[in-house]
Amino acid sequence: MAVSRRLFVATAAALAVTGATRPALAAPAVAADDPRYRIPVGPDDTEADLVRKASQVRPTARQIAWQRLERTAFLHFGVNTFTGLEWGTGDEDPDVFQPTGLDTDQWARALRDGGFRLAILTVKHHDGFVLHQSRYTAHSVASSSWRDGRGDVLRSFADSMRRYGIKVGVYISPADENQYLHGVYANGSARTDRTIPTLVPGDDRTPPRSYTLPATDYGAHMLNQLYEVLTEYGPVDEVWFDGAQGRIPPDKVEKYDWDSWYTLVRSLAPDAVIAVSGPDVRWVGNEGGLAREDEWSVVPVQEKDYGRTDYALAYDAPDMGSRAALVKARPVADYLQWWPAECDVSIRDGWFYHADQQPKSVEQLTDIYFRSVGRNSVLLLNIPPDTDGLLPAADVARLREFRERVDRELPEDLARGARTTTSPGRITVDLGAEREVDRIRLAEDIRYGQQVESFVVEARRGGAWTEVTRAGTVGASRILLLAAPVRARRWRVRVTGSRAGARLVEFGLYRSRV
């Protein structure tokens, strides 16, 4: 059935032409848990119903803050760094962990100089070895002779990141091979009310509040570790729950207590997005750092396994949120949800450090940037520390070169301060003189959802408007690269398809200096 598409009406209040330093948007005038971030759908919804509902979905304040980070970092570090494995076994000797030259300030400086705004540390990978002083497992830094068993990588990491103005994220694997080997993970225990934190002998904590949450034995183990991480190391802005299971047999995978884990995170870290196996941020579906050509933040989802947000379509579906995708997902979708994409990729071939690997080239990283940040997604780039506890010199240099390259790709915005006029469905910019342009950047005000389905950019040449490029979605960030520079004084963007009234906050024009 044909559905009419509304063009946006841009107003002075809704439009700001901005430069390379993008404007900070005020938080929406709604609570962070505004229920409009997910809207129920059913098999009887028509295409028109689905499109209307999709147009009404809004991000939470924490999702808006996260989506504006653009470049975030991963730091895979643990026993695998010293064993040479990508997936550990759970029975490693903790004494293998010996980062004698650990310098997390060096990590933070390199990330800051590379333009990263948040960093996520693998506090616990699938092997179960934890990088903080935990009361609930012996498979940790406390059992290593490194720093006489008093070392705490998470403490050092969190302090360093904040010292250099970088937000802190934690990766805590739901899978835990050590706890599986010790009979806690998937032991068949009942899901019953558990008191969190569960105090242990010699525990001198006086928790200001305890929680009673349903969990299995292993679910309670995870809750207690989450409580430690989220109460003893300062503010956390992202909690990353992987979906992989390591070496645990498929028929032994525990049914996780997602509802309880989410409740605890929301209470202890209310500003943190819960990523991947979580309701706030989804995995883009590949480990190459590449978003879809048209990446939607509003996508159909199912709710499974004690409240886990899951894909209604395949995680790697080529189309996640168009009208056709909404209709395709209709038989199984429970909600349309603001669930933006995070594009993870490692600077090296592996996620953990391997001495025989080298970092990707600047050209590769720049291409990934344009195909992630430039496609309405956030880039999550892994830079693995080496066995000394340092980011390798080659990787540090590459991060700096990467930032410098992006700065040259998108130097000053030629449209900054230019005369701008708006009318229904279009924005026109007069640069005052003919200028060459080969990069175009657009952004919607996502406080009002993601609405644009198609648009065209045109330049006034030879007395007539000539199409320069066209594309589909915009969202929080869309960057278009022209095959060759186009010289013109007047430029405009016309929205040719939109779900509801769309609001653009950026129409940037650039001439690269590469």
Short mmCIF file of C-alpha atoms in Angstrom, two decimals:
data_model
loop_
_atom_site.label_atom_id
_atom_site.label_comp_id
_atom_site.label_asym_id
_atom_site.label_seq_id
_atom_site.Cartn_x
_atom_site.Cartn_y
_atom_site.Cartn_z
CA MET A 1 0.00 0.00 0.00
CA ALA A 2 1.43 3.39 -0.92
CA VAL A 3 2.25 5.60 2.04
CA SER A 4 2.64 9.35 1.71
CA ARG A 5 5.99 10.77 2.78
CA ARG A 6 6.21 14.10 4.52
CA LEU A 7 9.00 16.56 3.81
CA PHE A 8 10.63 18.32 6.70
CA VAL A 9 10.05 21.97 7.49
CA ALA A 10 13.31 23.53 8.69
CA THR A 11 13.03 26.59 10.91
CA ALA A 12 15.61 28.87 12.44
CA ALA A 13 15.10 27.09 15.73
CA ALA A 14 15.51 23.67 14.18
CA LEU A 15 18.47 24.33 11.91
CA ALA A 16 22.06 25.22 12.70
CA VAL A 17 24.78 25.16 10.05
CA THR A 18 27.85 23.98 11.91
CA GLY A 19 31.48 23.15 11.38
CA ALA A 20 33.82 20.27 12.11
CA THR A 21 33.31 20.77 15.84
CA ARG A 22 29.71 19.69 16.03
CA PRO A 23 27.31 21.44 18.42
CA ALA A 24 26.30 19.78 21.66
CA LEU A 25 22.57 19.18 21.78
CA ALA A 26 20.74 19.79 24.99
CA ALA A 27 19.30 16.70 26.62
CA PRO A 28 15.70 16.05 25.62
CA ALA A 29 13.06 17.47 27.92
CA VAL A 30 12.03 13.97 28.88
CA ALA A 31 13.33 11.45 31.37
CA ALA A 32 16.22 9.22 30.33
CA ASP A 33 13.87 6.25 30.42
CA ASP A 34 11.13 7.90 28.37
CA PRO A 35 9.03 4.97 27.11
CA ARG A 36 9.06 6.43 23.60
CA TYR A 37 12.46 4.82 23.04
CA ARG A 38 10.48 1.65 22.26
CA ILE A 39 6.95 1.39 20.89
CA PRO A 40 4.98 -1.91 20.75
CA VAL A 41 4.05 -3.36 17.37
CA GLY A 42 2.04 -6.38 16.34
CA PRO A 43 1.40 -8.64 13.35
CA ASP A 44 -1.78 -6.74 12.49
CA ASP A 45 0.01 -3.41 12.03
CA THR A 46 -0.12 -2.15 8.46
CA GLU A 47 2.90 -0.66 6.73
CA ALA A 48 1.42 2.78 7.42
CA ASP A 49 1.08 1.87 11.12
CA LEU A 50 4.70 0.71 11.29
CA VAL A 51 6.07 3.81 9.59
CA ARG A 52 3.99 6.08 11.83
CA LYS A 53 5.19 4.27 14.95
CA ALA A 54 8.80 4.34 13.74
CA SER A 55 8.54 8.10 13.31
CA GLN A 56 7.45 8.43 16.95
CA VAL A 57 10.42 6.55 18.49
CA ARG A 58 12.82 8.80 20.41
CA PRO A 59 16.27 8.15 21.92
CA THR A 60 16.93 8.44 25.62
CA ALA A 61 19.27 11.09 26.99
CA ARG A 62 22.00 8.49 27.52
CA GLN A 63 21.67 7.29 23.92
CA ILE A 64 21.95 10.84 22.58
CA ALA A 65 25.09 11.42 24.65
CA TRP A 66 26.57 8.12 23.45
CA GLN A 67 25.79 8.68 19.78
CA ARG A 68 27.63 12.00 19.82
CA LEU A 69 30.87 10.38 21.00
CA GLU A 70 31.57 9.19 17.42
CA ARG A 71 35.00 7.62 18.17
CA THR A 72 35.39 5.22 21.09
CA ALA A 73 38.17 2.79 21.98
CA PHE A 74 38.37 -0.85 23.04
CA LEU A 75 41.27 -2.21 25.09
CA HIS A 76 41.46 -6.01 25.04
CA PHE A 77 43.87 -6.96 27.83
CA GLY A 78 44.13 -10.01 30.09
CA VAL A 79 45.68 -13.45 30.34
CA ASN A 80 45.25 -13.88 26.57
CA THR A 81 47.79 -11.10 26.12
CA PHE A 82 50.39 -13.43 27.65
CA THR A 83 49.21 -16.82 26.33
CA GLY A 84 48.81 -15.68 22.73
CA LEU A 85 45.20 -16.85 22.57
CA GLU A 86 42.14 -14.94 21.41
CA TRP A 87 39.78 -17.05 23.54
CA GLY A 88 41.19 -18.30 26.81
CA THR A 89 40.51 -21.58 28.61
CA GLY A 90 39.49 -20.53 32.13
CA ASP A 91 42.19 -22.60 33.82
CA GLU A 92 45.17 -20.32 33.15
CA ASP A 93 47.73 -19.80 35.90
CA PRO A 94 46.98 -16.23 37.07
CA ASP A 95 50.72 -15.70 37.50
CA VAL A 96 51.08 -15.56 33.72
CA PHE A 97 49.68 -12.05 33.95
CA GLN A 98 52.79 -9.87 34.34
CA PRO A 99 52.44 -6.38 32.75
CA THR A 100 55.52 -5.09 34.55
CA GLY A 101 55.58 -1.80 32.65
CA LEU A 102 51.87 -1.01 32.92
CA ASP A 103 51.28 2.66 32.17
CA THR A 104 47.59 3.50 31.71
CA ASP A 105 48.44 7.20 31.46
CA GLN A 106 50.25 6.28 28.24
CA TRP A 107 47.04 4.60 27.04
CA ALA A 108 45.00 7.69 27.89
CA ARG A 109 47.37 10.12 26.21
CA ALA A 110 47.39 8.05 23.02
CA LEU A 111 43.60 7.82 22.96
CA ARG A 112 43.17 11.52 23.67
CA ASP A 113 45.62 12.41 20.91
CA GLY A 114 43.74 10.03 18.61
CA GLY A 115 40.46 11.83 19.14
CA PHE A 116 38.73 9.21 21.28
CA ARG A 117 36.14 10.22 23.86
CA LEU A 118 35.40 6.94 25.66
CA ALA A 119 37.43 3.79 26.28
CA ILE A 120 36.20 0.32 27.22
CA LEU A 121 38.44 -2.11 29.13
CA THR A 122 37.92 -5.87 29.05
CA VAL A 123 37.51 -6.19 32.82
CA LYS A 124 36.51 -9.83 32.28
CA HIS A 125 36.78 -11.76 29.01
CA HIS A 126 35.30 -15.22 28.36
CA ASP A 127 38.08 -16.93 30.32
CA GLY A 128 36.78 -15.35 33.54
CA PHE A 129 40.06 -13.68 34.57
CA VAL A 130 39.23 -10.27 36.05
CA LEU A 131 41.41 -7.17 36.05
CA HIS A 132 40.20 -5.81 39.39
CA GLN A 133 40.44 -6.89 43.02
CA SER A 134 37.29 -9.00 43.18
CA ARG A 135 35.94 -10.73 46.27
CA TYR A 136 34.14 -13.36 44.21
CA THR A 137 36.80 -15.18 42.20
CA ALA A 138 40.41 -16.28 42.60
CA HIS A 139 40.92 -16.05 38.84
CA SER A 140 42.09 -12.46 38.99
CA VAL A 141 44.99 -10.03 39.29
CA ALA A 142 44.93 -10.67 43.06
CA SER A 143 46.24 -14.20 42.41
CA SER A 144 49.16 -13.00 40.31
CA SER A 145 52.54 -12.12 41.78
CA TRP A 146 52.40 -8.95 39.70
CA ARG A 147 52.60 -6.07 42.17
CA ASP A 148 52.50 -8.67 44.96
CA GLY A 149 48.87 -9.44 44.20
CA ARG A 150 47.77 -5.87 44.86
CA GLY A 151 47.62 -4.71 41.26
CA ASP A 152 44.32 -3.39 39.93
CA VAL A 153 44.24 -2.63 36.20
CA LEU A 154 40.69 -1.31 36.34
CA ARG A 155 41.61 1.19 39.07
CA SER A 156 44.58 2.45 37.10
CA PHE A 157 42.63 2.52 33.83
CA ALA A 158 39.66 4.43 35.25
CA ASP A 159 41.85 6.98 37.00
CA SER A 160 43.96 7.59 33.90
CA MET A 161 41.05 7.94 31.52
CA ARG A 162 39.33 10.50 33.69
CA ARG A 163 42.60 12.38 34.20
CA TYR A 164 42.80 12.87 30.43
CA GLY A 165 39.12 13.66 29.91
CA ILE A 166 38.05 10.27 28.51
CA LYS A 167 34.86 8.53 29.63
CA VAL A 168 35.10 5.04 31.13
CA GLY A 169 33.47 1.87 29.81
CA VAL A 170 33.68 -1.72 31.06
CA TYR A 171 33.43 -5.00 29.16
CA ILE A 172 32.18 -7.81 31.37
CA SER A 173 31.67 -11.09 29.54
CA PRO A 174 28.47 -12.97 30.43
CA ALA A 175 30.32 -16.17 29.49
CA ASP A 176 32.82 -17.31 32.13
CA GLU A 177 34.88 -20.43 31.47
CA ASN A 178 36.50 -20.34 34.90
CA GLN A 179 33.15 -20.37 36.68
CA TYR A 180 32.02 -23.12 34.33
CA LEU A 181 35.02 -25.24 35.32
CA HIS A 182 34.28 -24.53 39.00
CA GLY A 183 30.65 -25.62 38.76
CA VAL A 184 29.00 -22.23 39.21
CA TYR A 185 28.18 -21.38 35.60
CA ALA A 186 25.23 -23.41 34.22
CA ASN A 187 25.05 -25.64 37.30
CA GLY A 188 21.26 -25.98 37.11
CA SER A 189 20.62 -23.82 40.18
CA ALA A 190 17.20 -22.29 40.62
CA ARG A 191 16.50 -18.65 39.87
CA THR A 192 15.68 -17.30 43.31
CA ASP A 193 15.89 -13.97 45.12
CA ARG A 194 19.49 -13.03 45.93
CA THR A 195 20.80 -10.19 48.08
CA ILE A 196 23.33 -7.99 46.28
CA PRO A 197 26.02 -7.31 47.32
CA THR A 198 26.49 -10.68 48.97
CA LEU A 199 28.94 -10.02 51.78
CA VAL A 200 31.79 -12.50 52.21
CA PRO A 201 33.97 -13.31 55.25
CA GLY A 202 36.12 -10.32 56.14
CA ASP A 203 33.99 -8.00 54.01
CA ASP A 204 34.16 -4.54 55.59
CA ARG A 205 31.64 -2.86 53.26
CA THR A 206 28.56 -1.12 54.57
CA PRO A 207 26.48 -0.81 51.40
CA PRO A 208 24.23 2.27 51.38
CA ARG A 209 21.65 0.10 49.66
CA SER A 210 21.29 -3.58 48.92
CA TYR A 211 19.24 -5.17 46.15
CA THR A 212 17.02 -8.24 46.11
CA LEU A 213 17.04 -9.61 42.59
CA PRO A 214 16.14 -12.98 41.02
CA ALA A 215 19.19 -14.89 39.82
CA THR A 216 20.82 -18.28 39.50
CA ASP A 217 24.10 -19.01 41.29
CA TYR A 218 26.04 -17.67 38.34
CA GLY A 219 23.63 -14.78 37.83
CA ALA A 220 24.32 -13.73 41.42
CA HIS A 221 28.07 -14.05 40.78
CA MET A 222 27.74 -11.62 37.88
CA LEU A 223 25.59 -9.26 39.94
CA ASN A 224 28.18 -9.15 42.69
CA GLN A 225 31.00 -8.42 40.25
CA LEU A 226 28.90 -5.74 38.56
CA TYR A 227 28.27 -4.20 41.97
CA GLU A 228 32.02 -4.04 42.66
CA VAL A 229 32.85 -2.50 39.29
CA LEU A 230 30.00 0.03 39.35
CA THR A 231 30.45 1.20 42.96
CA GLU A 232 34.21 1.23 43.54
CA TYR A 233 35.73 2.76 40.39
CA GLY A 234 33.83 5.96 39.73
CA PRO A 235 31.26 6.82 37.03
CA VAL A 236 30.85 4.40 34.14
CA ASP A 237 29.37 5.46 30.79
CA GLU A 238 29.15 2.15 28.93
CA VAL A 239 28.65 -1.45 30.06
CA TRP A 240 29.47 -3.91 27.27
CA PHE A 241 27.95 -7.41 27.45
CA ASP A 242 29.37 -9.65 24.71
CA GLY A 243 27.17 -12.20 23.00
CA ALA A 244 29.91 -14.79 22.37
CA GLN A 245 30.30 -17.84 24.63
CA GLY A 246 34.00 -18.61 24.34
CA ARG A 247 34.75 -22.33 24.63
CA ILE A 248 31.67 -23.21 26.66
CA PRO A 249 29.70 -26.00 24.88
CA PRO A 250 26.52 -24.69 23.22
CA ASP A 251 24.33 -27.04 25.27
CA LYS A 252 25.85 -25.70 28.51
CA VAL A 253 25.21 -22.01 27.94
CA GLU A 254 23.41 -20.50 30.89
CA LYS A 255 20.13 -18.61 30.49
CA TYR A 256 21.29 -15.25 31.78
CA ASP A 257 19.44 -13.07 34.29
CA TRP A 258 19.32 -10.07 31.97
CA ASP A 259 16.49 -8.32 33.79
CA SER A 260 18.38 -8.36 37.08
CA TRP A 261 21.67 -7.31 35.49
CA TYR A 262 19.98 -4.42 33.68
CA THR A 263 18.21 -3.32 36.88
CA LEU A 264 21.48 -3.17 38.78
CA VAL A 265 23.28 -1.26 36.02
CA ARG A 266 20.45 1.25 35.72
CA SER A 267 20.51 1.83 39.48
CA LEU A 268 24.28 2.09 39.92
CA ALA A 269 25.25 3.69 36.58
CA PRO A 270 22.15 5.53 35.34
CA ASP A 271 24.05 7.39 32.61
CA ALA A 272 25.66 4.25 31.17
CA VAL A 273 24.48 2.73 27.93
CA ILE A 274 24.21 -1.06 28.02
CA ALA A 275 25.68 -2.28 24.77
CA VAL A 276 25.45 -5.29 22.44
CA SER A 277 23.54 -7.69 24.70
CA GLY A 278 21.67 -4.72 26.04
CA PRO A 279 18.78 -2.37 25.30
CA ASP A 280 20.71 0.81 24.43
CA VAL A 281 23.26 -0.03 21.71
CA ARG A 282 23.41 -2.87 19.19
CA TRP A 283 26.28 -4.60 17.47
CA VAL A 284 26.34 -3.57 13.81
CA GLY A 285 26.71 -7.23 12.81
CA ASN A 286 30.34 -7.51 11.67
CA GLU A 287 33.80 -7.01 13.18
CA GLY A 288 35.09 -4.92 10.29
CA GLY A 289 33.83 -1.60 11.69
CA LEU A 290 31.43 -1.09 8.78
CA ALA A 291 27.88 0.18 8.98
CA ARG A 292 25.25 -0.36 6.32
CA GLU A 293 24.95 2.20 3.56
CA ASP A 294 21.65 3.26 5.12
CA GLU A 295 21.87 2.60 8.86
CA TRP A 296 18.71 3.09 10.89
CA SER A 297 18.70 3.74 14.63
CA VAL A 298 15.01 2.75 14.82
CA VAL A 299 14.81 -1.01 14.27
CA PRO A 300 12.39 -3.87 15.00
CA VAL A 301 13.33 -5.98 18.02
CA GLN A 302 12.18 -8.98 20.01
CA GLU A 303 12.34 -9.37 23.76
CA LYS A 304 13.81 -12.68 24.92
CA ASP A 305 15.40 -14.46 27.88
CA TYR A 306 14.36 -12.41 30.91
CA GLY A 307 14.15 -9.11 29.05
CA ARG A 308 17.08 -9.24 26.65
CA THR A 309 16.69 -7.03 23.59
CA ASP A 310 17.30 -9.13 20.47
CA TYR A 311 17.16 -8.63 16.73
CA ALA A 312 13.83 -9.26 14.98
CA LEU A 313 15.78 -9.70 11.74
CA ALA A 314 19.17 -11.40 11.37
CA TYR A 315 21.95 -9.52 13.18
CA ASP A 316 23.77 -9.12 9.88
CA ALA A 317 20.73 -8.37 7.72
CA PRO A 318 21.66 -5.95 4.93
CA ASP A 319 18.61 -3.83 5.74
CA MET A 320 17.76 -3.29 9.40
CA GLY A 321 15.19 -0.50 9.46
CA SER A 322 13.71 0.60 6.12
CA ARG A 323 10.00 0.36 5.39
CA ALA A 324 10.59 -3.01 3.77
CA ALA A 325 12.52 -4.21 6.82
CA LEU A 326 9.78 -3.09 9.20
CA VAL A 327 7.23 -5.08 7.19
CA LYS A 328 9.50 -8.11 6.94
CA ALA A 329 9.99 -8.18 10.72
CA ARG A 330 6.28 -7.69 11.46
CA PRO A 331 5.44 -11.35 12.25
CA VAL A 332 8.06 -11.60 15.03
CA ALA A 333 8.80 -8.06 16.23
CA ASP A 334 7.64 -6.99 19.68
CA TYR A 335 8.78 -3.36 19.46
CA LEU A 336 10.26 -0.67 17.27
CA GLN A 337 13.16 0.60 19.32
CA TRP A 338 15.88 3.22 19.26
CA TRP A 339 18.80 0.81 19.05
CA PRO A 340 21.72 2.52 17.27
CA ALA A 341 24.68 0.68 15.83
CA GLU A 342 28.18 0.39 17.28
CA CYS A 343 30.87 -0.62 14.76
CA ASP A 344 33.66 -2.60 16.41
CA VAL A 345 36.97 -3.40 14.72
CA SER A 346 40.53 -3.97 15.86
CA ILE A 347 43.48 -1.89 14.73
CA ARG A 348 45.32 -5.21 14.32
CA ASP A 349 44.08 -8.54 12.99
CA GLY A 350 43.51 -9.92 16.49
CA TRP A 351 41.63 -8.45 19.43
CA PHE A 352 44.45 -9.22 21.87
CA TYR A 353 48.08 -8.28 21.31
CA HIS A 354 50.22 -10.51 19.10
CA ALA A 355 53.80 -9.45 18.41
CA ASP A 356 53.72 -10.58 14.78
CA GLN A 357 50.79 -8.31 13.85
CA GLN A 358 50.91 -4.71 12.67
CA PRO A 359 48.31 -1.94 12.80
CA LYS A 360 46.02 -1.09 9.92
CA SER A 361 47.09 1.68 7.59
CA VAL A 362 45.83 5.24 7.88
CA GLU A 363 43.93 4.73 4.63
CA GLN A 364 42.15 1.67 6.06
CA LEU A 365 41.23 3.45 9.28
CA THR A 366 39.98 6.50 7.41
CA ASP A 367 37.81 4.34 5.17
CA ILE A 368 36.38 2.67 8.30
CA TYR A 369 35.69 6.10 9.82
CA PHE A 370 33.63 7.23 6.85
CA ARG A 371 31.77 3.91 6.74
CA SER A 372 30.92 3.98 10.44
CA VAL A 373 30.77 7.53 11.83
CA GLY A 374 29.76 8.70 8.36
CA ARG A 375 26.86 6.26 8.36
CA ASN A 376 25.00 7.09 11.56
CA SER A 377 27.06 4.82 13.82
CA VAL A 378 29.73 5.03 16.51
CA LEU A 379 33.18 3.61 15.79
CA LEU A 380 34.63 1.30 18.46
CA LEU A 381 38.32 0.77 17.61
CA ASN A 382 40.29 -1.81 19.56
CA ILE A 383 43.93 -1.02 20.42
CA PRO A 384 45.37 -3.93 22.44
CA PRO A 385 48.06 -3.27 25.09
CA ASP A 386 51.18 -5.43 24.80
CA THR A 387 52.85 -7.72 27.35
CA ASP A 388 54.61 -4.78 28.99
CA GLY A 389 51.25 -3.12 29.62
CA LEU A 390 51.78 -0.42 26.99
CA LEU A 391 50.10 0.47 23.72
CA PRO A 392 52.67 -0.42 21.04
CA ALA A 393 54.56 2.54 19.60
CA ALA A 394 53.39 1.72 16.06
CA ASP A 395 49.75 1.77 17.19
CA VAL A 396 50.19 5.03 19.10
CA ALA A 397 51.70 6.67 16.03
CA ARG A 398 48.88 5.30 13.86
CA LEU A 399 46.21 6.74 16.18
CA ARG A 400 47.76 10.18 15.93
CA GLU A 401 48.08 9.88 12.15
CA PHE A 402 44.46 8.73 11.96
CA ARG A 403 43.21 11.81 13.79
CA GLU A 404 45.37 14.10 11.65
CA ARG A 405 44.00 12.44 8.51
CA VAL A 406 40.38 12.89 9.59
CA ASP A 407 41.14 16.53 10.41
CA ARG A 408 42.49 16.98 6.88
CA GLU A 409 39.52 15.17 5.36
CA LEU A 410 37.12 17.47 7.21
CA PRO A 411 38.90 20.79 7.80
CA GLU A 412 36.99 24.04 8.36
CA ASP A 413 33.32 24.01 7.36
CA LEU A 414 32.93 26.35 4.39
CA ALA A 415 29.26 26.83 5.32
CA ARG A 416 30.05 28.16 8.78
CA GLY A 417 28.71 31.70 8.94
CA ALA A 418 27.36 31.55 5.38
CA ARG A 419 23.95 32.96 4.49
CA THR A 420 21.37 30.22 4.89
CA THR A 421 17.75 30.12 3.83
CA THR A 422 15.19 27.48 4.57
CA SER A 423 11.89 26.45 3.05
CA PRO A 424 9.72 23.37 3.27
CA GLY A 425 11.89 20.42 2.35
CA ARG A 426 15.11 22.26 1.58
CA ILE A 427 18.04 24.26 2.95
CA THR A 428 20.09 26.58 0.75
CA VAL A 429 23.56 27.88 1.60
CA ASP A 430 25.25 30.82 -0.14
CA LEU A 431 29.02 30.69 0.39
CA GLY A 432 29.48 34.25 -0.92
CA ALA A 433 31.89 33.08 -3.61
CA GLU A 434 32.53 29.96 -5.61
CA ARG A 435 34.30 27.34 -3.51
CA GLU A 436 35.38 23.76 -4.19
CA VAL A 437 33.58 21.11 -2.13
CA ASP A 438 34.29 17.38 -1.96
CA ARG A 439 32.93 16.38 1.47
CA ILE A 440 29.37 16.96 2.72
CA ARG A 441 28.17 16.32 6.25
CA LEU A 442 24.56 16.16 7.42
CA ALA A 443 22.89 15.45 10.74
CA GLU A 444 19.35 15.29 12.04
CA ASP A 445 18.32 16.53 15.44
CA ILE A 446 17.79 13.03 16.79
CA ARG A 447 15.93 14.32 19.82
CA TYR A 448 13.02 14.25 17.39
CA GLY A 449 13.79 10.79 16.04
CA GLN A 450 15.27 9.64 12.73
CA GLN A 451 13.02 10.67 9.88
CA VAL A 452 14.91 11.24 6.61
CA GLU A 453 14.61 8.37 4.13
CA SER A 454 16.17 10.04 1.09
CA PHE A 455 17.71 13.33 0.08
CA VAL A 456 19.60 15.03 -2.73
CA VAL A 457 22.41 17.62 -2.59
CA GLU A 458 22.59 20.12 -5.43
CA ALA A 459 24.88 22.95 -6.54
CA ARG A 460 23.92 26.01 -8.57
CA ARG A 461 26.03 25.86 -11.73
CA GLY A 462 25.53 27.53 -15.09
CA GLY A 463 22.35 29.19 -13.90
CA ALA A 464 20.67 25.92 -12.93
CA TRP A 465 20.53 23.56 -9.94
CA THR A 466 22.58 20.46 -10.70
CA GLU A 467 22.52 17.24 -8.67
CA VAL A 468 25.85 16.56 -6.96
CA THR A 469 24.96 13.46 -4.94
CA ARG A 470 22.05 11.70 -3.32
CA ALA A 471 21.63 9.18 -0.51
CA GLY A 472 19.11 7.62 1.84
CA THR A 473 19.27 7.98 5.61
CA VAL A 474 20.89 10.74 7.67
CA GLY A 475 20.40 10.14 11.41
CA ALA A 476 23.00 11.47 13.83
CA SER A 477 25.72 11.71 11.16
CA ARG A 478 25.97 11.23 7.40
CA ILE A 479 29.17 12.05 5.53
CA LEU A 480 29.28 11.92 1.74
CA LEU A 481 32.52 11.83 -0.28
CA LEU A 482 32.41 13.25 -3.78
CA ALA A 483 34.46 11.52 -6.46
CA ALA A 484 35.82 14.90 -7.57
CA PRO A 485 35.56 18.42 -6.17
CA VAL A 486 32.57 20.51 -7.28
CA ARG A 487 32.95 24.29 -7.52
CA ALA A 488 29.92 26.43 -6.75
CA ARG A 489 28.75 29.35 -4.65
CA ARG A 490 25.24 28.17 -3.81
CA TRP A 491 24.42 24.75 -2.42
CA ARG A 492 21.25 23.11 -1.21
CA VAL A 493 19.92 19.90 0.27
CA ARG A 494 16.42 18.68 -0.52
CA VAL A 495 14.75 15.95 1.49
CA THR A 496 12.87 13.76 -0.99
CA GLY A 497 11.48 11.21 1.46
CA SER A 498 10.75 11.43 5.17
CA ARG A 499 8.68 9.54 7.71
CA ALA A 500 7.59 12.68 9.54
CA GLY A 501 8.76 16.25 9.97
CA ALA A 502 12.57 15.99 9.97
CA ARG A 503 14.94 18.52 11.49
CA LEU A 504 18.47 18.99 10.25
CA VAL A 505 21.06 20.50 12.57
CA GLU A 506 24.03 20.24 10.23
CA PHE A 507 24.67 20.87 6.54
CA GLY A 508 28.44 21.12 6.35
CA LEU A 509 30.50 21.68 3.20
CA TYR A 510 34.22 20.85 3.13
CA ARG A 511 37.21 20.79 0.82
CA SER A 512 39.58 18.06 1.94
CA ARG A 513 43.34 18.68 2.22
CA VAL A 514 44.52 15.18 1.57
#
